mmCIF file of C-alpha atoms in Angstrom:
data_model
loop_
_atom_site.group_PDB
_atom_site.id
_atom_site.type_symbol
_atom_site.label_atom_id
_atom_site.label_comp_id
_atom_site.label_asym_id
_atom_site.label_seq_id
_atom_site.Cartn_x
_atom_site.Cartn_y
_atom_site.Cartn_z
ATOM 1 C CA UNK A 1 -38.870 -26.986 37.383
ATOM 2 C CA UNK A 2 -38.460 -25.352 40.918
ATOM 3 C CA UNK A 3 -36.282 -22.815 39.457
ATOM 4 C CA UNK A 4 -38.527 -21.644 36.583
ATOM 5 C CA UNK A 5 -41.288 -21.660 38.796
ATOM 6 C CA UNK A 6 -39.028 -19.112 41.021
ATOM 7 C CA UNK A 7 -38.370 -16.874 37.973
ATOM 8 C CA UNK A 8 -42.199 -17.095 36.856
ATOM 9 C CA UNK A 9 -43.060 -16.194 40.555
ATOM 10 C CA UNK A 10 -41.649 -12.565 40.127
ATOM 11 C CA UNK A 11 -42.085 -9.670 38.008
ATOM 12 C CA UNK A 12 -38.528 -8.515 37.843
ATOM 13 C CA UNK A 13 -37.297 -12.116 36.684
ATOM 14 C CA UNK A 14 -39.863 -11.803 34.099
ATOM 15 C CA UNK A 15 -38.753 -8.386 32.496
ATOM 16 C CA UNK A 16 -35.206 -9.606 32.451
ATOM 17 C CA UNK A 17 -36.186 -12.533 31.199
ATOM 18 C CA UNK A 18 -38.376 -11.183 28.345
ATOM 19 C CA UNK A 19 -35.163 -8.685 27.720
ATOM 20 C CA UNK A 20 -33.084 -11.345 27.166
ATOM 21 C CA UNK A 21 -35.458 -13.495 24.496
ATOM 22 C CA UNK A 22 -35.335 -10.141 21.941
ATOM 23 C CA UNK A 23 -34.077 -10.770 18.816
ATOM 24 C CA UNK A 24 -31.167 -7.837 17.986
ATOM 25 C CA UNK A 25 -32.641 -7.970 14.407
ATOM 26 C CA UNK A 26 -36.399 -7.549 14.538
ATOM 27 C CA UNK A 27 -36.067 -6.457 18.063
ATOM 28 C CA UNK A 28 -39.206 -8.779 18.979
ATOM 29 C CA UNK A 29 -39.246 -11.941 20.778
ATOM 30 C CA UNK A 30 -37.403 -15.105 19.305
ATOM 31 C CA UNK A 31 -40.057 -16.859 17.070
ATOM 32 C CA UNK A 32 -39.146 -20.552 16.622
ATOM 33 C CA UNK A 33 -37.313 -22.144 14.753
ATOM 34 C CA UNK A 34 -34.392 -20.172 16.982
ATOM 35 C CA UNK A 35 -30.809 -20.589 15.334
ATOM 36 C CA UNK A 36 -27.916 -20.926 17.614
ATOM 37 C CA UNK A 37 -24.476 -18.523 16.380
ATOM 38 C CA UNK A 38 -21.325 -20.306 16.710
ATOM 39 C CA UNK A 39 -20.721 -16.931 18.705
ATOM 40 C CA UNK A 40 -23.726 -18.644 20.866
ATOM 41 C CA UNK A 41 -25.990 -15.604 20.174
ATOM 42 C CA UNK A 42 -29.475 -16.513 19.115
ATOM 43 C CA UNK A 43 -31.848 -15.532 15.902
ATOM 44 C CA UNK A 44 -35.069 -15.788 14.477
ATOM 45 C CA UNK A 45 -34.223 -18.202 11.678
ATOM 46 C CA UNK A 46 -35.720 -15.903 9.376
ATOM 47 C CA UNK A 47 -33.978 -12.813 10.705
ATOM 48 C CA UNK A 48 -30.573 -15.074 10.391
ATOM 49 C CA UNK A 49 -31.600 -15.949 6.885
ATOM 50 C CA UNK A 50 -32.697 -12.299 5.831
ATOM 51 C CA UNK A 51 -29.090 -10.954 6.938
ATOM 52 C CA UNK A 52 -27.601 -13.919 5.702
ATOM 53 C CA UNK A 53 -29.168 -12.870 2.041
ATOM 54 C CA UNK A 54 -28.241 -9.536 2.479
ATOM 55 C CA UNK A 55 -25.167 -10.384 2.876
ATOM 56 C CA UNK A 56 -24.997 -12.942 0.055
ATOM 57 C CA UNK A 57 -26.973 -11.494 -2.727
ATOM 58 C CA UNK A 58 -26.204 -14.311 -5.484
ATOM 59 C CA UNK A 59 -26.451 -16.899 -2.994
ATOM 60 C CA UNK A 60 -29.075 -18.723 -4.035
ATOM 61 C CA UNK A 61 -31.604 -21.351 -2.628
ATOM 62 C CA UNK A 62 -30.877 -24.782 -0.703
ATOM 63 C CA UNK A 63 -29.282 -27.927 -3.484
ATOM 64 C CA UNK A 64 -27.296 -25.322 -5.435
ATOM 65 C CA UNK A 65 -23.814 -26.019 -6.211
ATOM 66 C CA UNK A 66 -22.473 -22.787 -4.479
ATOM 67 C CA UNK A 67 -20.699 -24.095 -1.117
ATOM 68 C CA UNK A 68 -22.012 -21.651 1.414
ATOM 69 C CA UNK A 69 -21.249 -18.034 2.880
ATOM 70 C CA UNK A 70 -20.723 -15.984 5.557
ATOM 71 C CA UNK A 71 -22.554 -12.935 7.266
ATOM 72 C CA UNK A 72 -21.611 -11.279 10.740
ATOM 73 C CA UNK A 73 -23.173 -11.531 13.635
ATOM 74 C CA UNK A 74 -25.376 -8.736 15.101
ATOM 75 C CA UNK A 75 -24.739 -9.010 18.280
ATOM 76 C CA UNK A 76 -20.783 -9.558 18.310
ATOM 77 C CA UNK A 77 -19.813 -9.075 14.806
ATOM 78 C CA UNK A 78 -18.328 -12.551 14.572
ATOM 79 C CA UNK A 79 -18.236 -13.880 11.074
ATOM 80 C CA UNK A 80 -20.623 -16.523 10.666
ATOM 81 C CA UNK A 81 -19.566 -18.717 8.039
ATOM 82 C CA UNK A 82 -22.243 -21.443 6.267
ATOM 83 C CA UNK A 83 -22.213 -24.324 4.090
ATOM 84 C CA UNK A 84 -24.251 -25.019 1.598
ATOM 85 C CA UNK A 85 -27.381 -25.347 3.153
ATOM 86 C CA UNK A 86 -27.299 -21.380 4.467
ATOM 87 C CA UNK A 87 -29.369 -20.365 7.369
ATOM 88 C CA UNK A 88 -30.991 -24.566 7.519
ATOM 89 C CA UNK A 89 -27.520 -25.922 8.352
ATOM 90 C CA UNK A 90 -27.513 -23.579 11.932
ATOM 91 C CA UNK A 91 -27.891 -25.761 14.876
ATOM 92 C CA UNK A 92 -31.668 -25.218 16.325
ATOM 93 C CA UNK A 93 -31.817 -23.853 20.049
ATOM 94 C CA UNK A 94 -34.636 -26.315 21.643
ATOM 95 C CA UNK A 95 -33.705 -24.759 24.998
ATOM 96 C CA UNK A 96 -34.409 -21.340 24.667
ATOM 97 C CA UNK A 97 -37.435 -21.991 22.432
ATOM 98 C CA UNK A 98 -39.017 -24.098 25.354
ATOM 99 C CA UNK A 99 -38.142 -21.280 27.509
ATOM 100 C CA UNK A 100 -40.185 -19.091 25.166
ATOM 101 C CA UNK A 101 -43.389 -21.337 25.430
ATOM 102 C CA UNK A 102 -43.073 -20.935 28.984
ATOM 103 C CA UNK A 103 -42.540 -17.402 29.238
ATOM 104 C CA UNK A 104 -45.824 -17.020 27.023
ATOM 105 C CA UNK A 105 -48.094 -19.494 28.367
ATOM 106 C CA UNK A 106 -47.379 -17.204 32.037
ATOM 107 C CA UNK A 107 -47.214 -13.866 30.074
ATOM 108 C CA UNK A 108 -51.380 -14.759 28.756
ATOM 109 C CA UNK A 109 -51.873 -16.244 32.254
ATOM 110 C CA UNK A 110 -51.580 -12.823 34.182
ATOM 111 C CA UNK A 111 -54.449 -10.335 34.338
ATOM 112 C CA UNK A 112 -54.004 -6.852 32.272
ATOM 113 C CA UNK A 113 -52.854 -4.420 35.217
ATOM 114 C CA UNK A 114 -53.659 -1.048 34.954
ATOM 115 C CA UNK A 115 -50.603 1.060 33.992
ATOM 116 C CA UNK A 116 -49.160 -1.722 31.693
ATOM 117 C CA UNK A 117 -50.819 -0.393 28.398
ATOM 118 C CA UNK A 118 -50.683 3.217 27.736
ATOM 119 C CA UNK A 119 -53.444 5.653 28.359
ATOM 120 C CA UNK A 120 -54.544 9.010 27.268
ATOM 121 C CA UNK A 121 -53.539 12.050 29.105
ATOM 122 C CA UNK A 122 -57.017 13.951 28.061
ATOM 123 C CA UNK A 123 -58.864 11.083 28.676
ATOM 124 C CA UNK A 124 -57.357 8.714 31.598
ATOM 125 C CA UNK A 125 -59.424 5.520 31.301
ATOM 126 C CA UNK A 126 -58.879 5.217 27.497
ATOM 127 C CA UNK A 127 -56.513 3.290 26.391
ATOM 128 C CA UNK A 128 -54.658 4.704 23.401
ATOM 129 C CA UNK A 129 -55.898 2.591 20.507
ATOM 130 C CA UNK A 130 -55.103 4.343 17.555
ATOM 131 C CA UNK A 131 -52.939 6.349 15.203
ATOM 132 C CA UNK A 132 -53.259 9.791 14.114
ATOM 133 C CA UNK A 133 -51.854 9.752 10.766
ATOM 134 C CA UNK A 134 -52.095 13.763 10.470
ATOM 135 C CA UNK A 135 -50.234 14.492 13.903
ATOM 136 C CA UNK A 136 -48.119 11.263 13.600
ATOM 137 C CA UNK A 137 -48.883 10.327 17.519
ATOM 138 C CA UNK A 138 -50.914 7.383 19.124
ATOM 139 C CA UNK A 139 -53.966 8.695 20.716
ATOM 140 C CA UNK A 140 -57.562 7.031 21.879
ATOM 141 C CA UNK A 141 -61.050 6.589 20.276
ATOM 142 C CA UNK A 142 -62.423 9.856 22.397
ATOM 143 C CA UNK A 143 -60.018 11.909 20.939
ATOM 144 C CA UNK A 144 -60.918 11.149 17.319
ATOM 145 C CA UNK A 145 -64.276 11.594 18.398
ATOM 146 C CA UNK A 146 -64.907 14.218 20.415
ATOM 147 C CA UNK A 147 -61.046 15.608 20.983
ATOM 148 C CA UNK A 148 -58.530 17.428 19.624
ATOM 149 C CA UNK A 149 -58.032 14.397 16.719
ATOM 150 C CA UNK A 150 -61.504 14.354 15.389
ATOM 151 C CA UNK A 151 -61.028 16.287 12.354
ATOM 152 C CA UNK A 152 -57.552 13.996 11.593
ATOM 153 C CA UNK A 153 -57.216 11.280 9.905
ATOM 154 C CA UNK A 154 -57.009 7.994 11.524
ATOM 155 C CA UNK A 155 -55.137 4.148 11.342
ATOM 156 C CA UNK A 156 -55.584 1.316 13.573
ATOM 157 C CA UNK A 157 -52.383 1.463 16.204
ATOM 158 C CA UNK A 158 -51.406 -2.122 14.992
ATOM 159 C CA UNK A 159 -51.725 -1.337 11.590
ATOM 160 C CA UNK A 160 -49.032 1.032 11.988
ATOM 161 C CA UNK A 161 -47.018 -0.498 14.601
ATOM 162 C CA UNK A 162 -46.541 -3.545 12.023
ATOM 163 C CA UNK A 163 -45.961 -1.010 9.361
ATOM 164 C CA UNK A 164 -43.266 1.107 11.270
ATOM 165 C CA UNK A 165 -41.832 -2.083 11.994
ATOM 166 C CA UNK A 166 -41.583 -3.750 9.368
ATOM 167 C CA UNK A 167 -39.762 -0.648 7.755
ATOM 168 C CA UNK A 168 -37.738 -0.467 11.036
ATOM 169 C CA UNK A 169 -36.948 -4.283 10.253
ATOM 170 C CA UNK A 170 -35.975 -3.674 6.574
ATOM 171 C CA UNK A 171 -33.469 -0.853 7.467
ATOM 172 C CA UNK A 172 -32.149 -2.732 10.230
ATOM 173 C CA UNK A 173 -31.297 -5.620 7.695
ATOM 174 C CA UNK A 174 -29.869 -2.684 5.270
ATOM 175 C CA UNK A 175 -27.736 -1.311 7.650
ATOM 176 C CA UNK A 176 -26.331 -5.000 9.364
ATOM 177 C CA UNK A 177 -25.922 -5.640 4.843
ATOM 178 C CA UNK A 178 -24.002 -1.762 4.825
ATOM 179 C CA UNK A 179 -21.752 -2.843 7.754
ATOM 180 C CA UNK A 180 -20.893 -5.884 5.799
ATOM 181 C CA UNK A 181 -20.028 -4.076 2.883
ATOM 182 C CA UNK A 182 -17.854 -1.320 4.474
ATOM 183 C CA UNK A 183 -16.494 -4.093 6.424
ATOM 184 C CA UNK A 184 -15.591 -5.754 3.285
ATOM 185 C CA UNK A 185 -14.107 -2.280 1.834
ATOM 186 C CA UNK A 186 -11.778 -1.825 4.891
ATOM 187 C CA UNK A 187 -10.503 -5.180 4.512
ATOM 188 C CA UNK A 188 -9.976 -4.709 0.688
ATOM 189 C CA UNK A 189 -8.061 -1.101 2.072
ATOM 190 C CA UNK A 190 -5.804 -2.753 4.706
ATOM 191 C CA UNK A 191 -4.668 -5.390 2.090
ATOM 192 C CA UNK A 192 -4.038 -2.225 -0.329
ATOM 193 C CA UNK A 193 -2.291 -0.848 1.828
ATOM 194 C CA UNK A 194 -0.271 -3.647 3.067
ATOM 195 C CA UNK A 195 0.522 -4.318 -1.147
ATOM 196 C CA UNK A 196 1.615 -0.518 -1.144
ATOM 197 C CA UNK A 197 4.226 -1.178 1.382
ATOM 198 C CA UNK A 198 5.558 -4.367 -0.544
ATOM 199 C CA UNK A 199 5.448 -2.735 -3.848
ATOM 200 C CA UNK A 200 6.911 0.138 -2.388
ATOM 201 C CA UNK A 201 9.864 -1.990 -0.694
ATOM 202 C CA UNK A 202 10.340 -3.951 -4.003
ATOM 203 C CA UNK A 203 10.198 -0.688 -6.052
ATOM 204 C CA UNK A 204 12.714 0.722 -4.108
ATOM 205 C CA UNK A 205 14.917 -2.358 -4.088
ATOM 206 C CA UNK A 206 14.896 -2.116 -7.869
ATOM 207 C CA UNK A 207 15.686 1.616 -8.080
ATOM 208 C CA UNK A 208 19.118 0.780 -5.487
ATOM 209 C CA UNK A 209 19.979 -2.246 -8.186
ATOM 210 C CA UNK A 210 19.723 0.088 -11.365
ATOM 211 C CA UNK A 211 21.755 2.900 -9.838
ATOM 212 C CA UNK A 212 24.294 0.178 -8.495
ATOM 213 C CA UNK A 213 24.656 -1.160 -12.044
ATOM 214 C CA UNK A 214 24.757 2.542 -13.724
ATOM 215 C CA UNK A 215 27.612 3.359 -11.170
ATOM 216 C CA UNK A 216 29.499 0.290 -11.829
ATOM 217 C CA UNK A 217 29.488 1.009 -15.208
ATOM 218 C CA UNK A 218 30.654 5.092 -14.686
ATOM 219 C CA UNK A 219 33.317 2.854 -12.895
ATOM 220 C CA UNK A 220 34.376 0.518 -15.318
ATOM 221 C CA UNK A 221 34.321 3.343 -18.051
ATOM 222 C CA UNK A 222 36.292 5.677 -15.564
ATOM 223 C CA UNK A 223 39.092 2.813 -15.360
ATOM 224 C CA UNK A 224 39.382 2.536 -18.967
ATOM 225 C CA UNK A 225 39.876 5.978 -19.670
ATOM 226 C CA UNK A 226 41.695 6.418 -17.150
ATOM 227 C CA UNK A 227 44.235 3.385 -18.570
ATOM 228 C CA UNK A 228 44.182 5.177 -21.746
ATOM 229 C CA UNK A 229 45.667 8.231 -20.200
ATOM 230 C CA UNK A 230 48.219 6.156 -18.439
ATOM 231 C CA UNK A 231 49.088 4.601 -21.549
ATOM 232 C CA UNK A 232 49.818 7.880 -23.565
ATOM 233 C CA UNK A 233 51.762 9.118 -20.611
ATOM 234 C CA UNK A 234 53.966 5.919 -20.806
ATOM 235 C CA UNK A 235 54.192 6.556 -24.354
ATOM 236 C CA UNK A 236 55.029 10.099 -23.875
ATOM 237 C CA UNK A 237 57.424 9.775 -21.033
ATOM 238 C CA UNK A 238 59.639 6.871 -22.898
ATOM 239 C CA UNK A 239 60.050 9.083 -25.631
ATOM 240 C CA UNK A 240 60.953 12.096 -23.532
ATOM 241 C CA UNK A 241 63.683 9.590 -21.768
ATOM 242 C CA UNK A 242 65.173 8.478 -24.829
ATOM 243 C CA UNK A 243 65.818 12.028 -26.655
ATOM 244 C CA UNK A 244 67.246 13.064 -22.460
ATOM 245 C CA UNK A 245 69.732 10.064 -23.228
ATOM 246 C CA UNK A 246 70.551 11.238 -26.734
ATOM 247 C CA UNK A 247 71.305 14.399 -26.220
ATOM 248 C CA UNK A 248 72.942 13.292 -22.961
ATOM 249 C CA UNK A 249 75.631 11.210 -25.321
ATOM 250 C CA UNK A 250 75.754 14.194 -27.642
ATOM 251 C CA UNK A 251 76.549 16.403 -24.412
ATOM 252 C CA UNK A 252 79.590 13.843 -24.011
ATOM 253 C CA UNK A 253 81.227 13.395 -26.975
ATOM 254 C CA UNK A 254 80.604 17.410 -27.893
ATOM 255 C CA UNK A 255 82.742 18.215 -24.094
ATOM 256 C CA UNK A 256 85.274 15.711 -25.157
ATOM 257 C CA UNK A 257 85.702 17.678 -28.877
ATOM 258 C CA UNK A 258 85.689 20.688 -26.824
ATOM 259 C CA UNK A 259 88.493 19.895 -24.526
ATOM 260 C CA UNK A 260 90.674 18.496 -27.417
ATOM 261 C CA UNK A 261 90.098 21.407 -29.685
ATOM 262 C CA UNK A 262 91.386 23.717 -26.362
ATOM 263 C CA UNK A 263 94.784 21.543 -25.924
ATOM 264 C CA UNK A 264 94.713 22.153 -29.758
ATOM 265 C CA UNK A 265 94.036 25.603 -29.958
ATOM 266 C CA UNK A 266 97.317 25.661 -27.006
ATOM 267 C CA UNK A 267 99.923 23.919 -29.682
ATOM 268 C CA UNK A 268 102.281 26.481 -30.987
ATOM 269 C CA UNK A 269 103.558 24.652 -33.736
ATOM 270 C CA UNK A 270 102.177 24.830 -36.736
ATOM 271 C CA UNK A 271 103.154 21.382 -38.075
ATOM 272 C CA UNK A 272 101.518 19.898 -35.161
ATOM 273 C CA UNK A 273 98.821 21.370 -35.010
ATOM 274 C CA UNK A 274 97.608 20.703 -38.808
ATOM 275 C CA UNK A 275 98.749 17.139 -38.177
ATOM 276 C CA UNK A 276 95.413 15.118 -38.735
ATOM 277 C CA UNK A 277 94.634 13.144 -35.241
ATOM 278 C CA UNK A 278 93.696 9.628 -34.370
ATOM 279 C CA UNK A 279 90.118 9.317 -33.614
ATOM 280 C CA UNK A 280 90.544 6.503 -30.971
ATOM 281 C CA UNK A 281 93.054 7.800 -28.591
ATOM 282 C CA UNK A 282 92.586 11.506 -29.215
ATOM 283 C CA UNK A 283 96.836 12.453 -29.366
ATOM 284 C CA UNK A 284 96.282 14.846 -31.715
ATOM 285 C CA UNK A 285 93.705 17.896 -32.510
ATOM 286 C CA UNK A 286 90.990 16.244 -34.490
ATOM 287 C CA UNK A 287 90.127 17.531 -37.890
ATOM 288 C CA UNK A 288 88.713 21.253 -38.032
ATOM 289 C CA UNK A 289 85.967 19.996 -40.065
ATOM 290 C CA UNK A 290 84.448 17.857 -37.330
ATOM 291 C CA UNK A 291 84.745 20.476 -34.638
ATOM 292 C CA UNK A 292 83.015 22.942 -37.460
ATOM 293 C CA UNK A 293 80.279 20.237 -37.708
ATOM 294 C CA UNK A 294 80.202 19.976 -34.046
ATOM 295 C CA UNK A 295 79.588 23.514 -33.311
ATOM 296 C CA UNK A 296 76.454 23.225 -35.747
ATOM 297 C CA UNK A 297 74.748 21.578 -33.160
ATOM 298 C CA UNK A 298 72.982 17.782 -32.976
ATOM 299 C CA UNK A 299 70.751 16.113 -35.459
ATOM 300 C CA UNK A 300 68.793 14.554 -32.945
ATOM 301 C CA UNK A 301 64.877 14.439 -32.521
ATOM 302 C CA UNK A 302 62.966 17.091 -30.682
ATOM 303 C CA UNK A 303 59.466 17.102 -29.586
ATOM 304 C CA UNK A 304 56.813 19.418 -30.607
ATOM 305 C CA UNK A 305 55.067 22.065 -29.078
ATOM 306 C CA UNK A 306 52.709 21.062 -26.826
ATOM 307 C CA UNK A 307 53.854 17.473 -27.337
ATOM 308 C CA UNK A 308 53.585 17.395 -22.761
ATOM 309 C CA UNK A 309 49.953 18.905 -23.140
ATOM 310 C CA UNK A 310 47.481 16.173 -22.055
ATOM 311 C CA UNK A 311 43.982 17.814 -23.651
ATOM 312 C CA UNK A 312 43.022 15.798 -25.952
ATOM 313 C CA UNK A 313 41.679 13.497 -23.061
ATOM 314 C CA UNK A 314 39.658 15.752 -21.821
ATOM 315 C CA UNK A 315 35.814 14.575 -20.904
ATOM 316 C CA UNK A 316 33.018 16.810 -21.298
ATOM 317 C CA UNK A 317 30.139 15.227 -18.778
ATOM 318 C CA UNK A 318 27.351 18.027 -19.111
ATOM 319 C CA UNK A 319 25.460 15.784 -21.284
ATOM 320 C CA UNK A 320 25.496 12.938 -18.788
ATOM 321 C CA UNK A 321 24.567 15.644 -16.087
ATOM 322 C CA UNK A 322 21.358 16.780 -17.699
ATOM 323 C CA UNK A 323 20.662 13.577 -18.384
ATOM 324 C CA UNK A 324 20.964 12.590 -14.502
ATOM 325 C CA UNK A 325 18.787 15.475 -13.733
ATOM 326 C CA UNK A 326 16.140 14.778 -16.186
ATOM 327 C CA UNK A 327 15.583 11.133 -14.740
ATOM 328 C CA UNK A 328 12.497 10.455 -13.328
ATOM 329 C CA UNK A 329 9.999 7.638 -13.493
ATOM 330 C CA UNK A 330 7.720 6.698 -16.756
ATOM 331 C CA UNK A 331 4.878 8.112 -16.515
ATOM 332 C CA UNK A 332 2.156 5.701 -15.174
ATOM 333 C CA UNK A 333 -1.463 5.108 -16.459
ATOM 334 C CA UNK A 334 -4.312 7.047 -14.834
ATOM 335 C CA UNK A 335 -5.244 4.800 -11.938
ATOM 336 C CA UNK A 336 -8.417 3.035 -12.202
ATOM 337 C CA UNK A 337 -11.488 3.379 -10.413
ATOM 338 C CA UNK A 338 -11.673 0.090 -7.885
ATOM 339 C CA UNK A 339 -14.986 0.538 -6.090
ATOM 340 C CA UNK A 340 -17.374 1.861 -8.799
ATOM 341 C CA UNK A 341 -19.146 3.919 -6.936
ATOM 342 C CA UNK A 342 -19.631 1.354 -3.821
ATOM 343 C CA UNK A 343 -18.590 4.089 -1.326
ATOM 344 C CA UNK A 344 -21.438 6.510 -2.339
ATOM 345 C CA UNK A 345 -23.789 3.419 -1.605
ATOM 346 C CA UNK A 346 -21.903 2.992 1.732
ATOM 347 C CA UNK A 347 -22.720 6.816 2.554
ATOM 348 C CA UNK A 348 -26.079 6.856 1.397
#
């Protein structure tokens, strides 16, 4: 008690004191019952509970089955989060509602000094009581009667100061519901963007794994042609290597025939050289016949022209290159609209 009566002693105390018992939402003292933030900022319960339904528009009243919600706080923008029972299930602030009662029961106490209320400029011992709803400014009773007001039309200063604030109120409770809603919209675009990375990441994982696959396949075809070639070469070669040993033997025997038909051609008698030879040991010139057929040249097989040429296995790949360069990705649907319209709202 010796401390509040300090603060209640002094003016200064009292004007930081009264700053501190403003409600951030309808920027007039805390009127009981005060609500106590988790954050430990305070509200006018009905202040909490109209940003609370702003926030929550299908929320509806206490006993429903919907479990609660959540609205940020104006002061801190700390997410609030309720139960069922809304704004009622807030924890009431006893303290700084007794501190209100104080504050007011010394705030009536003390006399009306002179300089607290606002006077006219034209007229300094009137108090400026009302409204000029022509020039828009507060003025006094002289001026609407015998002043620069008195053709104007009037409103009682109250009137309007409720009016004004209670419109001031209503857009405050607009913009703290606006906040929420962007708020909500750049949370939805930081987890769209953070699903664009993924999908990106996953997209490109699949791309690598289809071009792997298409170029282990090129690969496996590649090897199998390639065997094919190898094949015909074998093929082509063994032939080759046999008719080379053929002739080779036909080479031999025809050098043999040749030197025997030279020692033949040598022998001066004519008996002996008519004499029919032996075959098998050659003592004699063999029979003119068989050189005759001999100098006809071989029997054997020959290959064809162009029997080496390797053309046939040629690959023509232009159609696979167009192909590669025409790839590209299926065209996608036209993307959808996600926000209807909610960020006009926002900017309005």
């Amino acid at each position: 008690m010796d401390f509040q009566a300090g603060i209640l002693q002094d003016g200064s105390p009292m004007e930081s004191l009264e700053k501190q018992l403003i409600c951030p939402i309808c920027l007039e003292m805390l009127s009981k019952p005060v609500v106590i933030l988790p954050c430990q900022h305070n509200l006018c319960r009905k202040c909490a509970n109209d940003v609370f339904q702003a926030a929550n528009p299908y929320w509806q009243s206490r006993g429903s089955v919907i479990s609660g919600g959540r609205f940020r706080c104006p002061s801190c923008r700390h997410e609030v989060l309720l139960d069922r029972h809304g704004v009622y299930g807030l924890q009431r602030n006893l303290l700084v509602e007794n501190i209100i009662d104080i504050y007011k029961q010394e705030f009536s106490s003390r006399p009306l000094k002179k300089g607290e209320h606002p006077m006219c400029k034209e007229h300094e011992d009137e108090r400026i009581n009302i409204y000029c709803v022509t020039c828009e400014v507060p003025t006094c009773s002289m001026c609407k009667v015998f002043g620069a007001h008195k053709d104007c039309e009037v409103a009682p200063l109250q009137t309007v100061f409720e009016g004004q604030k209670t419109e001031l109120n209503n857009c405050i409770s607009m913009l703290v519901a606006g906040n929420d809603r962007i708020q909500t919209i750049i949370s939805q675009l930081e987890d769209s963007c953070q699903s664009t990375e993924e999908n990106s990441e996953a997209a490109k994982r699949e791309l690598c794994a289809r071009f792997d696959a298409l170029a282990a396949l090129l690969e496996e075809k590649k090897a199998e042609l390639l065997q094919r070639i190898s094949q015909e070469q074998a093929d082509k070669t063994s032939f080759i290597q046999s008719l080379i040993c053929q002739y080779k033997e036909q080479l031999e025997r025809s050098s043999r025939l040749v030197e025997t038909a030279i020692q033949a051609a040598e022998e001066t008698g004519g008996a002996a050289f008519l004499m029919p030879g032996d075959r098998d040991t050659h003592t004699s010139m063999p029979s003119l016949p068989r050189i005759v057929e001999a100098s006809k040249g071989g029997r054997l097989d020959k290959i064809e022209q162009g029997y080496e040429s390797m053309d046939a296995f040629s690959v023509s790949l232009d159609h696979l290159t167009e192909a590669v360069h025409a790839l590209d990705f299926d065209p996608a649907d036209e993307d959808e609209e996600y926000f209807d319209g909610e960020e006009e709202e926002v900017e309005e």
